[in-house]
Coordinates of C-alpha atoms in Angstrom, one line a residue:
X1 CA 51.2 90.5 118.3
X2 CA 54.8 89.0 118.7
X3 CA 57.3 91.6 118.4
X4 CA 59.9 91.0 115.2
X5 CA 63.9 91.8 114.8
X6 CA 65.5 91.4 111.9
X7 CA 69.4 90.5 112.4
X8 CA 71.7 90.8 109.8
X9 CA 75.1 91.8 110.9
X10 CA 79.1 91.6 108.9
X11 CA 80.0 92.5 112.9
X12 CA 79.6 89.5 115.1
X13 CA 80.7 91.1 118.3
X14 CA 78.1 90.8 121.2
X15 CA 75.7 89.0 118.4
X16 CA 75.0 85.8 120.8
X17 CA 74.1 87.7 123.6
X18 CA 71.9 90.5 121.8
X19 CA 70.0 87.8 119.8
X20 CA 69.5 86.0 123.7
X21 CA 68.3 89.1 125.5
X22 CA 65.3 90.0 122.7
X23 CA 64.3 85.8 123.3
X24 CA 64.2 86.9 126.7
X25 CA 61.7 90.3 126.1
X26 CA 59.4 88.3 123.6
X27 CA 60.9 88.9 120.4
X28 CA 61.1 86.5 117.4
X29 CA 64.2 87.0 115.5
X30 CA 64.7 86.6 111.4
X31 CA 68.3 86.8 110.1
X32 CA 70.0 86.1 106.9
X33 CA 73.2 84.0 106.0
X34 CA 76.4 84.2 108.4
X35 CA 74.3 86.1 111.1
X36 CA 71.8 83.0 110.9
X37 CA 74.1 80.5 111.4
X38 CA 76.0 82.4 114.2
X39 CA 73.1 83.2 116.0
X40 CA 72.4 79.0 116.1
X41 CA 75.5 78.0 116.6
X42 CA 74.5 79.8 120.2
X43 CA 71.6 77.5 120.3
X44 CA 69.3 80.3 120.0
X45 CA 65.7 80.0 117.7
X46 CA 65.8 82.2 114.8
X47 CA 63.7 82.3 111.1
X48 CA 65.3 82.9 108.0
X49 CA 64.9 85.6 105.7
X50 CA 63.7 83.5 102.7
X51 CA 60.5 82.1 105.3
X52 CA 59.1 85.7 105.2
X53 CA 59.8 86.9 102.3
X54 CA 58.8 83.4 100.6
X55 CA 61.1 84.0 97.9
X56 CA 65.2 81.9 97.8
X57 CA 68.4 84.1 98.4
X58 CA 69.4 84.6 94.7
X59 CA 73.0 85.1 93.0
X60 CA 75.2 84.7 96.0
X61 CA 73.1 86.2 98.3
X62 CA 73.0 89.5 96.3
X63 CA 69.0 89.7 96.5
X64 CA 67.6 88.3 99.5
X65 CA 66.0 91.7 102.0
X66 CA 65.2 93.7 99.1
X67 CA 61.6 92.3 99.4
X68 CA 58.0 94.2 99.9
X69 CA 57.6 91.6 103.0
X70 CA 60.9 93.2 104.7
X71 CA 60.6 96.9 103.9
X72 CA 56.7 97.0 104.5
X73 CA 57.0 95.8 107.7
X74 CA 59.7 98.5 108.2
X75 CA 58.0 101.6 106.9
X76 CA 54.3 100.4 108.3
X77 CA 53.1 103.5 110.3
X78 CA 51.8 101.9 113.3
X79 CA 49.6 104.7 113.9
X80 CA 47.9 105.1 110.5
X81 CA 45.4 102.4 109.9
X82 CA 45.9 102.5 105.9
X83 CA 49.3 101.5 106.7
X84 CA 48.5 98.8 108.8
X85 CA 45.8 97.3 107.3
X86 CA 47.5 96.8 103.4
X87 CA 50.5 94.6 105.5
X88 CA 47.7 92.6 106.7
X89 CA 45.9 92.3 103.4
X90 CA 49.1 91.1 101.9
X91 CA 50.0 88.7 104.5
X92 CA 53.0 90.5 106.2
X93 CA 53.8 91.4 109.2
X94 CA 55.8 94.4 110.9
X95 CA 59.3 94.7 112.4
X96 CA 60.0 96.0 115.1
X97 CA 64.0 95.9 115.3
X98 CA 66.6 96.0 113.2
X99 CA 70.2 95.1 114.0
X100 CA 72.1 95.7 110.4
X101 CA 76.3 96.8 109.8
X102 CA 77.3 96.8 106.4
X103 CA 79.7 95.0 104.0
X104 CA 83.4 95.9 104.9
X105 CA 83.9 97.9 102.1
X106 CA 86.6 100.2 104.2
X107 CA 89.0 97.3 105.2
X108 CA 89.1 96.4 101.4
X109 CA 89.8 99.0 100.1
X110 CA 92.5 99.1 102.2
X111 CA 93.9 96.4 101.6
X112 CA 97.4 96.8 99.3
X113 CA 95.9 94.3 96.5
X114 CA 92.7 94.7 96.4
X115 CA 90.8 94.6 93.3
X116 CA 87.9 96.6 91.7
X117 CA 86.2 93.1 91.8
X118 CA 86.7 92.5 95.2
X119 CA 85.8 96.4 96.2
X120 CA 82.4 96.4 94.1
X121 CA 81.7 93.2 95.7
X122 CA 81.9 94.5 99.1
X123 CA 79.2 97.8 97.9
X124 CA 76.0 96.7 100.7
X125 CA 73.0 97.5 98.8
X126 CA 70.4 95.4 100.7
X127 CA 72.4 96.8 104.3
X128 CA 72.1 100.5 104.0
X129 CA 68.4 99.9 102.3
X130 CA 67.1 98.0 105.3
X131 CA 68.6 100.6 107.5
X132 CA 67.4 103.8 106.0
X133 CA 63.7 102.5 105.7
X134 CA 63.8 101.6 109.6
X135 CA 65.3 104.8 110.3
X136 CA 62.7 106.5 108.5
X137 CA 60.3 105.2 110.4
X138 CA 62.4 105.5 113.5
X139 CA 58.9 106.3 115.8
X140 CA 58.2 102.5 115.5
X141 CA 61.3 100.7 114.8
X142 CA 63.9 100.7 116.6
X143 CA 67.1 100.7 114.8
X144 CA 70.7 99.8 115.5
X145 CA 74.2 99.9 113.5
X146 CA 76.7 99.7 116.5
X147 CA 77.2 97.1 118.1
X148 CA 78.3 99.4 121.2
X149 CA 74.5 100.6 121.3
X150 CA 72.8 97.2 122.3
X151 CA 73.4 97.2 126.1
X152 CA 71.5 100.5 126.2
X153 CA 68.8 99.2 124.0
X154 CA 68.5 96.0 125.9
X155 CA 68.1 97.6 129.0
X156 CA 65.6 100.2 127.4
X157 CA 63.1 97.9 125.8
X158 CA 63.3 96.5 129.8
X159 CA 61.9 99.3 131.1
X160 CA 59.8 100.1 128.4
X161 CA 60.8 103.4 128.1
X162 CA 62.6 103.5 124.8
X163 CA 62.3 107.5 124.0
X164 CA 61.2 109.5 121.0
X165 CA 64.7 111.2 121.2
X166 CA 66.4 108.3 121.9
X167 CA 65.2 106.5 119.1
X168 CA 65.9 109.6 116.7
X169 CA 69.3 110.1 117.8
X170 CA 69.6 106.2 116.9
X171 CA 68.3 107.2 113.4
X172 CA 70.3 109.6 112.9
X173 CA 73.3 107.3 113.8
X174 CA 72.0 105.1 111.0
X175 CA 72.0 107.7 108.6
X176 CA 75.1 109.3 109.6
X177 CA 76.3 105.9 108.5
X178 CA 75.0 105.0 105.2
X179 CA 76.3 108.4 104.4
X180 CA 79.8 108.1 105.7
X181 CA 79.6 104.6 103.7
X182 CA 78.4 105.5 100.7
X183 CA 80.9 108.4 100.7
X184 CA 83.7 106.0 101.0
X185 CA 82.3 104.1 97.7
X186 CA 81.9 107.3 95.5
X187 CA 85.2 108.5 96.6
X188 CA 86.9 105.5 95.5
X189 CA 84.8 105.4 92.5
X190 CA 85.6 108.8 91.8
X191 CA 89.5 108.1 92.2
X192 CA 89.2 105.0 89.5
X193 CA 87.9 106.9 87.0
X194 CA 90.2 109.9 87.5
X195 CA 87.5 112.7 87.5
X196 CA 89.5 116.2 89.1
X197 CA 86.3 118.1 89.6
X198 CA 83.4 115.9 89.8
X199 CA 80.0 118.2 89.9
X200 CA 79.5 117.5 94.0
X201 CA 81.9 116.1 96.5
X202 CA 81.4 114.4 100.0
X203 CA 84.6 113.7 101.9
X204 CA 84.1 111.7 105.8
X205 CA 86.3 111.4 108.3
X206 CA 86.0 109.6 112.0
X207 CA 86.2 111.1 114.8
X208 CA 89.6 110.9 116.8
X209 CA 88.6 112.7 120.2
X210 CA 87.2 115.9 121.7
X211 CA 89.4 118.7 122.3
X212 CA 88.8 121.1 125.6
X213 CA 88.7 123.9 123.1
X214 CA 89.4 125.2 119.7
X215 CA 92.1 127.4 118.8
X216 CA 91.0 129.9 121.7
X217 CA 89.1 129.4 124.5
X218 CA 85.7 130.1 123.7
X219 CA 85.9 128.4 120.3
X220 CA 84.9 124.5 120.5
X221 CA 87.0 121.9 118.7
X222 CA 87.3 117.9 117.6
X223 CA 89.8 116.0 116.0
X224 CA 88.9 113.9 112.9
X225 CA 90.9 111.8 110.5
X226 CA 90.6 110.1 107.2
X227 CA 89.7 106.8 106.7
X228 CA 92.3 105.7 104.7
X229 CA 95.5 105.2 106.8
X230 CA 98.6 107.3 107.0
X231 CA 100.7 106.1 109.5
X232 CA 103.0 108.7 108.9
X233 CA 100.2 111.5 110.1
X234 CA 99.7 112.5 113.5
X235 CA 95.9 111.3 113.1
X236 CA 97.4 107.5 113.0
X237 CA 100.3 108.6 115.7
X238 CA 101.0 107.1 118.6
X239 CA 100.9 109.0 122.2
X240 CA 103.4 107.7 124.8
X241 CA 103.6 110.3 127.1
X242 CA 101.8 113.6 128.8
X243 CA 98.9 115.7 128.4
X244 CA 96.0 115.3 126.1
X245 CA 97.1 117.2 122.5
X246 CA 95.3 120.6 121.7
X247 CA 94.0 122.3 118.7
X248 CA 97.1 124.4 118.4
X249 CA 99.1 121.4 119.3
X250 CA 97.8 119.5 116.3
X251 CA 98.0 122.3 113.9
X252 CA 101.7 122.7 114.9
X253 CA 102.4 119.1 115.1
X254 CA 101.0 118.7 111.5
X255 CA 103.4 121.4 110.5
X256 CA 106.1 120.0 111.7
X257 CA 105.9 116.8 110.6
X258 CA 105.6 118.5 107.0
X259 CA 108.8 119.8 107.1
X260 CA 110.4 117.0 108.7
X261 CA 108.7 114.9 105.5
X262 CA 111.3 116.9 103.0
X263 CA 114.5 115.8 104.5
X264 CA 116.3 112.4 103.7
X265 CA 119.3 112.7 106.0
X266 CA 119.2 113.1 109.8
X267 CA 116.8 115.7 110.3
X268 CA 114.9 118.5 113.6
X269 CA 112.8 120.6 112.9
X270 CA 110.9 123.2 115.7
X271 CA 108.0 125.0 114.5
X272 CA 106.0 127.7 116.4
X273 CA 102.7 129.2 115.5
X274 CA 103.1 126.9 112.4
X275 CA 106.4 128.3 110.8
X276 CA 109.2 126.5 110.9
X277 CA 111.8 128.6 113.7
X278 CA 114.8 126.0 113.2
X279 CA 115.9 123.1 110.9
X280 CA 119.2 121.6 111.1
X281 CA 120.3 118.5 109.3
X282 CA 123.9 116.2 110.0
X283 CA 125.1 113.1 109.7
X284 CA 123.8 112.1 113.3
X285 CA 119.9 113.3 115.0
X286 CA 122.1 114.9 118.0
X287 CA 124.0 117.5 115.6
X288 CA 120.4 118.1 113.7
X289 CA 119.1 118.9 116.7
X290 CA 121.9 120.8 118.1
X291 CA 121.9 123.0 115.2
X292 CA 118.1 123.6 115.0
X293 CA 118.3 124.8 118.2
X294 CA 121.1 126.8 117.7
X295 CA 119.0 128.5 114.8
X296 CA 116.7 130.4 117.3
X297 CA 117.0 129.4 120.6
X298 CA 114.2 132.3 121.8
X299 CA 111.9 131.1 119.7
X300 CA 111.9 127.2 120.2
X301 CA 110.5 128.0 123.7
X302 CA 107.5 126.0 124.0
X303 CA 107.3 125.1 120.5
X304 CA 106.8 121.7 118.8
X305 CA 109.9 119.1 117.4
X306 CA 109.9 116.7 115.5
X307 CA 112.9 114.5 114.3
X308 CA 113.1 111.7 111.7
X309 CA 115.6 109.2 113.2
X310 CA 115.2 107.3 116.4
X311 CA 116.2 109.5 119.7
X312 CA 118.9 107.9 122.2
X313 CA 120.1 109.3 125.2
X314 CA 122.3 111.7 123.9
X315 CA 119.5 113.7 121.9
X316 CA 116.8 113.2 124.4
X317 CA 119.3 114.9 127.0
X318 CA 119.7 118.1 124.7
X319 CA 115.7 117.8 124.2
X320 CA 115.0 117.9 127.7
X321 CA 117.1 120.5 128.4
X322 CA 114.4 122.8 126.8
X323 CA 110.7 123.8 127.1
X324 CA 109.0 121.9 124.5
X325 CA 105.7 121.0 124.3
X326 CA 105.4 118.1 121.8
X327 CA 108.4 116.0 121.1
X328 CA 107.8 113.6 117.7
X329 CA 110.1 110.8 116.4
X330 CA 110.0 107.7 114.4
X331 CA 110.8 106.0 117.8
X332 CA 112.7 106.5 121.8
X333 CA 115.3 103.7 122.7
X334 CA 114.5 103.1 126.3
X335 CA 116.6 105.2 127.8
X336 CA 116.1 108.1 125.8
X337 CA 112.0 108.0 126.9
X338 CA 112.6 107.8 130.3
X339 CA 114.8 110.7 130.4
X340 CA 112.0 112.7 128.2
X341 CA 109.1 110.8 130.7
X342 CA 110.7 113.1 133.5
X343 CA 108.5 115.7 132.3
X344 CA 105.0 114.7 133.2
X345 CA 103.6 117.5 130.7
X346 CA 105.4 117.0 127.6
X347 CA 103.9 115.2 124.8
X348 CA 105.7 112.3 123.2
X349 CA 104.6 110.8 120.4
X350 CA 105.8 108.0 117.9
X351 CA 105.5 108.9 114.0
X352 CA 107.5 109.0 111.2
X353 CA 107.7 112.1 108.9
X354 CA 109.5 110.1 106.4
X355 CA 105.8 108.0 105.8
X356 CA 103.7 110.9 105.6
X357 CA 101.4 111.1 103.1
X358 CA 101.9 114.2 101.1
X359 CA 100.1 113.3 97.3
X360 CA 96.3 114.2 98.0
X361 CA 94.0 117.5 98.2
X362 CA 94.5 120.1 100.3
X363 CA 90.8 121.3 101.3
X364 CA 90.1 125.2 102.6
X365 CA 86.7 126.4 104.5
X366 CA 85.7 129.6 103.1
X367 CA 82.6 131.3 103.9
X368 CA 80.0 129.7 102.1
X369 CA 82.3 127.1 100.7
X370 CA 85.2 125.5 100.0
X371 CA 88.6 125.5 98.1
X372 CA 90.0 122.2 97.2
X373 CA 93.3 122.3 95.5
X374 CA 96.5 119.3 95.1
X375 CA 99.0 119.4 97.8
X376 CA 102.0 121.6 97.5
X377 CA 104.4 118.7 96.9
X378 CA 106.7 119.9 94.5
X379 CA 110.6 119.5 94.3
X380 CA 113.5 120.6 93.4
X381 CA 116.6 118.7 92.1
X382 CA 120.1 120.3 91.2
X383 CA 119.8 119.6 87.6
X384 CA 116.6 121.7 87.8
X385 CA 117.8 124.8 88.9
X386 CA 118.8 127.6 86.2
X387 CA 121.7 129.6 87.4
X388 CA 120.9 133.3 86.1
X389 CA 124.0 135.3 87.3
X390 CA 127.0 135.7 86.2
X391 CA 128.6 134.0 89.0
X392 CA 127.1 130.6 89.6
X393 CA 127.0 128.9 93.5
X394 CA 129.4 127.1 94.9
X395 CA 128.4 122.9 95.8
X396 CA 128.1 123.9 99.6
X397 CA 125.7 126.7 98.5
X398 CA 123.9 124.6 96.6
X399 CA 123.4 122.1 99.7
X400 CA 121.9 125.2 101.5
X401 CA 120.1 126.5 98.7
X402 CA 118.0 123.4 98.8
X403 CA 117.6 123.2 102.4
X404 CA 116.3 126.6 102.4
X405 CA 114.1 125.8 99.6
X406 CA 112.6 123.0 101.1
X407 CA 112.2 125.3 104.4
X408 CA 110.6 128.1 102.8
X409 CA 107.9 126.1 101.0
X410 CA 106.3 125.8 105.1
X411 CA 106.9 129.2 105.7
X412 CA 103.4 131.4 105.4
X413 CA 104.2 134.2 102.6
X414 CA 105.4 136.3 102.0
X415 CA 108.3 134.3 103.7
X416 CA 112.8 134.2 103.5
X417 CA 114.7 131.7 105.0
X418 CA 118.3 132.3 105.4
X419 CA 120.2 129.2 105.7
X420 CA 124.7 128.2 106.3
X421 CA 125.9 125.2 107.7
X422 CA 123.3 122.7 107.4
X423 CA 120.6 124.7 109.8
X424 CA 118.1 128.3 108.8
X425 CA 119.9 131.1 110.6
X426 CA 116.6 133.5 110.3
X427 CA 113.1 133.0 108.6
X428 CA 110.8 135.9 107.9
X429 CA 107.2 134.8 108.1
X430 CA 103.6 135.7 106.9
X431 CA 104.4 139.8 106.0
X432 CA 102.8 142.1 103.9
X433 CA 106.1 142.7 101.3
X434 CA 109.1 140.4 100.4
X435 CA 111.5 142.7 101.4
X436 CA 110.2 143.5 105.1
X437 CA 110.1 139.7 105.5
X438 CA 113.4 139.8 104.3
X439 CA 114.3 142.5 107.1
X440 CA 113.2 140.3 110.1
X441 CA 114.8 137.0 108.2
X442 CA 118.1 138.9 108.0
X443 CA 117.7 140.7 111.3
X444 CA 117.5 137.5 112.9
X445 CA 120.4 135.7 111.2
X446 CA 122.9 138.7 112.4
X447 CA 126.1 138.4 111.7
X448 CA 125.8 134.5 110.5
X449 CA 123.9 136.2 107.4
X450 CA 127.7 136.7 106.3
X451 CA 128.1 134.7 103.8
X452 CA 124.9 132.4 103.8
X453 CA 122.0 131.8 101.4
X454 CA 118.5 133.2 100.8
X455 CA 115.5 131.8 99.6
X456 CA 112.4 133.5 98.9
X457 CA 109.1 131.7 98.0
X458 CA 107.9 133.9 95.5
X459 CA 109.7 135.7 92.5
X460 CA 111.2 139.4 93.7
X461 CA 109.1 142.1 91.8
X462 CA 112.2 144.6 92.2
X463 CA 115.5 144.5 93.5
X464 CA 115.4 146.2 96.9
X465 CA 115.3 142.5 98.5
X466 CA 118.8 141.9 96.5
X467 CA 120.0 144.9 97.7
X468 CA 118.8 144.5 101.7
X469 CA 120.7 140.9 101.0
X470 CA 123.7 142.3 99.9
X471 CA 124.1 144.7 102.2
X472 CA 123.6 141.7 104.9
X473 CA 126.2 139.6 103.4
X474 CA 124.2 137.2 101.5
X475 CA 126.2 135.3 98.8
X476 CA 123.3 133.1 97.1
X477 CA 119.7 133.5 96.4
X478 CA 117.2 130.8 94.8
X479 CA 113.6 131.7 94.1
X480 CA 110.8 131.0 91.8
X481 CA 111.8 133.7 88.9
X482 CA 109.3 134.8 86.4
X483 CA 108.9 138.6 87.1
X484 CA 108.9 140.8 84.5
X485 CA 111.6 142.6 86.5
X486 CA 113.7 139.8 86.9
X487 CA 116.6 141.5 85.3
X488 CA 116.7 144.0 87.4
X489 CA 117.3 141.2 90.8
X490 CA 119.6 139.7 88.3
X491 CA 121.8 142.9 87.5
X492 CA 121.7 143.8 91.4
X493 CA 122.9 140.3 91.9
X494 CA 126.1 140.7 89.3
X495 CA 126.6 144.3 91.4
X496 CA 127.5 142.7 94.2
X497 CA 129.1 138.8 93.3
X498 CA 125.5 137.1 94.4
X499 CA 124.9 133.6 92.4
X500 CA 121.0 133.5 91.8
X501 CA 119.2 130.2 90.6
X502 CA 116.0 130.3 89.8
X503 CA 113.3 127.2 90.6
X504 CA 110.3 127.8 88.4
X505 CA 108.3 127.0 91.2
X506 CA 106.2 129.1 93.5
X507 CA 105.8 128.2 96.9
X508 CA 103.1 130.6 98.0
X509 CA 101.5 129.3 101.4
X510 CA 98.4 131.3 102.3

């Protein structure tokens, strides 16, 4: 019996010369619409659709494979002679390949303009339904989405020798497929009619590369991104220079560029261990940076930058200076990249913070589950802040108020940030009480703590971290307020001349 492939492809790529190669091995090839006409434009013999089925294309090609002719000859069990002899009694025939990718219903969704029209005219139904029954019965049809998987097909059916585990890990291609499709369709489904916590959900992402390991050695790791595009995320960044990025490098990276995201003006930011060690901001990228290293020079050591501006020679200089492993910016004028090139290792990539993404969900694997919560993307303005003291702060502490709010917001709690002149001074990260990360915060500002800011992410449930501030030299606070001790950080405050504003905002990061 003549072998039968069944072609029907939204990918032409290698099309011509797939379609050529089963001619060659004996096949006889049925197709539908576009893949039809492609397939003899090439001069090549092919049957339509309609011819087996005996029944027209109908409603612009909406219904045309969903047909007892096509899916019997799919799911006919080759070894089960019930099977087989029921397609014969009804005049069909089985098929042995099918070559099927789907509508495009990623690229229009992503398109800027597209309309709910356009996307529920682009939902394959016959596509995925075609490719789930052949990959059902994957023992006896062979079944192919990716284009990149004919060679190895070709050459199989050659030899003969087309394996059992070959051909599952083809089906399981397929269905990994019509899954990651038909995710895609009830996300953006989901999204139109504005449901916060539909009953199941199923999120996909493609793969971006293999990592050599996880975040330690013996843990194994990959990279994955989200369909729709962010070009201001390190998934969508560009690589220009050094070594392959790690786990840690990512997580880091990702950080960074977070922080980097809250600032409008010339911005640096170095982050290690994903804390933010030093943020500066000026009126040019060369004093940011200058002062973000100037904020803890120890700890920038091998850490991560990334800078919102474009680097010239003057900044790349001071960044090459250092240890750093990952260097980030919306771009490198040329000479500024071949002075950072120098170093074979370092990793320079093109992105811009000021694009990122940050409306969305935030998702969290727990053991047996999964948290999903909005993204921590709130703000602060002047005019929201409620001064509570009886002092209130001067403009230029306002100016590092903010900064050191929109520091501490990346800074795992309990977490400080002490921040003068445009730059953090000392942040106290990820401790067990307020006022111990207080402690290290101050400890590390020294003597600049004289007359800088605090801010705290979380509301102060008694005064002792007013008083460790005091005694430091501290001369404004902002925090989230809302304890029912407040008064008592407010009366400490009046003790010793501190202006205090309060956000109404936590900024717990866990």
């Amino acid at each position: 019996m003549t072998k039968r492939a069944l072609l029907s492809v939204s990918n032409k790529q290698g099309l011509s010369d797939f379609a050529q190669e089963l001619i060659s091995l004996g096949y006889e090839l049925i197709s539908t619409g576009g893949t039809k006409r492609t397939i003899e434009e090439a001069g090549i013999e092919v049957r339509s659709i309609s011819e087996i089925t005996e029944f027209p294309e109908i409603m612009d090609g909406r219904v045309k494979t969903l047909h007892p002719a096509v899916h019997s000859g799919l799911l006919a069990r080759r070894d089960n002679g019930e099977d087989m002899k029921q397609l014969q009694e009804l005049g069909f025939g089985p098929i042995d390949l099918v070559a099927v990718n789907l509508y495009p219903f990623k690229e229009t969704i992503a398109k800027e303009d597209v309309t709910e029209r356009e996307a529920i005219e682009n939902v394959d139904i016959g596509g995925p339904t075609m490719l789930r029954s052949a990959a059902k019965n994957f023992e006896n049809v062979t079944v192919v989405t990716d284009p990149a998987d004919y060679d190895e097909i070709v050459e199989g059916l050659k030899r003969g020798d087309l394996t059992y585990e070959f051909r599952r890990s083809l089906a399981a291609k397929v269905f990994r497929h019509t899954a990651h499709y038909d995710a895609l369709i009830a996300e953006y489904f989901t999204g139109l009619s504005g449901e916060e916590a539909p009953e199941t959900i199923t999120k996909t992402y493609e793969h971006v590369q293999s990592l050599r390991y996880g975040e330690n050695p013996h843990q194994s790791a990959s990279f994955y991104r989200e369909v729709k595009e962010d070009r201001g995320s390190l998934a969508y960044a560009e690589q220009l220079h050094g070594k392959e990025l790690s786990y840690n490098n990512i997580q880091d990276a990702n950080a960074a560029l977070e922080v980097a995201a809250e600032f409008t003006n010339p911005a640096a930011v170095a982050v290690k261990h994903m804390n933010p060690c030093g943020v500066g901001t000026a009126d040019d990228l060369s004093q940011a940076f200058a002062k973000a290293y100037e904020a803890d020079p120890v700890s920038i050591f091998g850490g991560i930058v990334a800078l919102n501006r474009k680097v010239n020679k003057d900044t790349a200089e001071q960044l090459s200076g250092i240890f750093l492993e990952i260097i980030m910016a919306p771009e490198y004028d040329e000479e500024a990249f071949g002075i950072l090139a120098k170093k074979k290792n370092v990793r320079i990539i093109k992105v811009d913070p000021s694009i990122t993404e940050t409306t969305g969900e935030k998702l969290v694997s727990v053991r047996g589950g999964l948290l999903v919560q909005d993204k921590d993307e709130g703000k602060v303005a002047v005019t929201d802040l409620r001064t509570v003291t009886e002092r209130a702060p001067t403009d230029k502490e306002l100016e590092d108020l903010l900064l050191s709010w929109q520091v501490v917001k990346h800074v795992k709690s309990n977490a400080i940030v002490i921040a003068g002149e445009d730059r953090t001074l000392g942040v106290g990260a990820g401790q067990m009480n307020r006022v111990g990360a207080a402690a290290i915060a101050l400890g590390q500002a020294g003597e600049k703590a004289r007359g800088a800011v605090m801010a705290s992410d979380a509301f102060f449930p008694m005064p002792d971290t007013v008083e460790t501030a005091a005694k430091a030299g501290i001369k404004a606070i902002i925090q989230p307020g809302g304890s029912k001790r407040d008064q008592d950080s407010i009366d400490a405050c009046n003790e010793h001349g501190i202006a205090m504003v309060f956000t109404g905002m936590r900024h717990f990061k866990h």
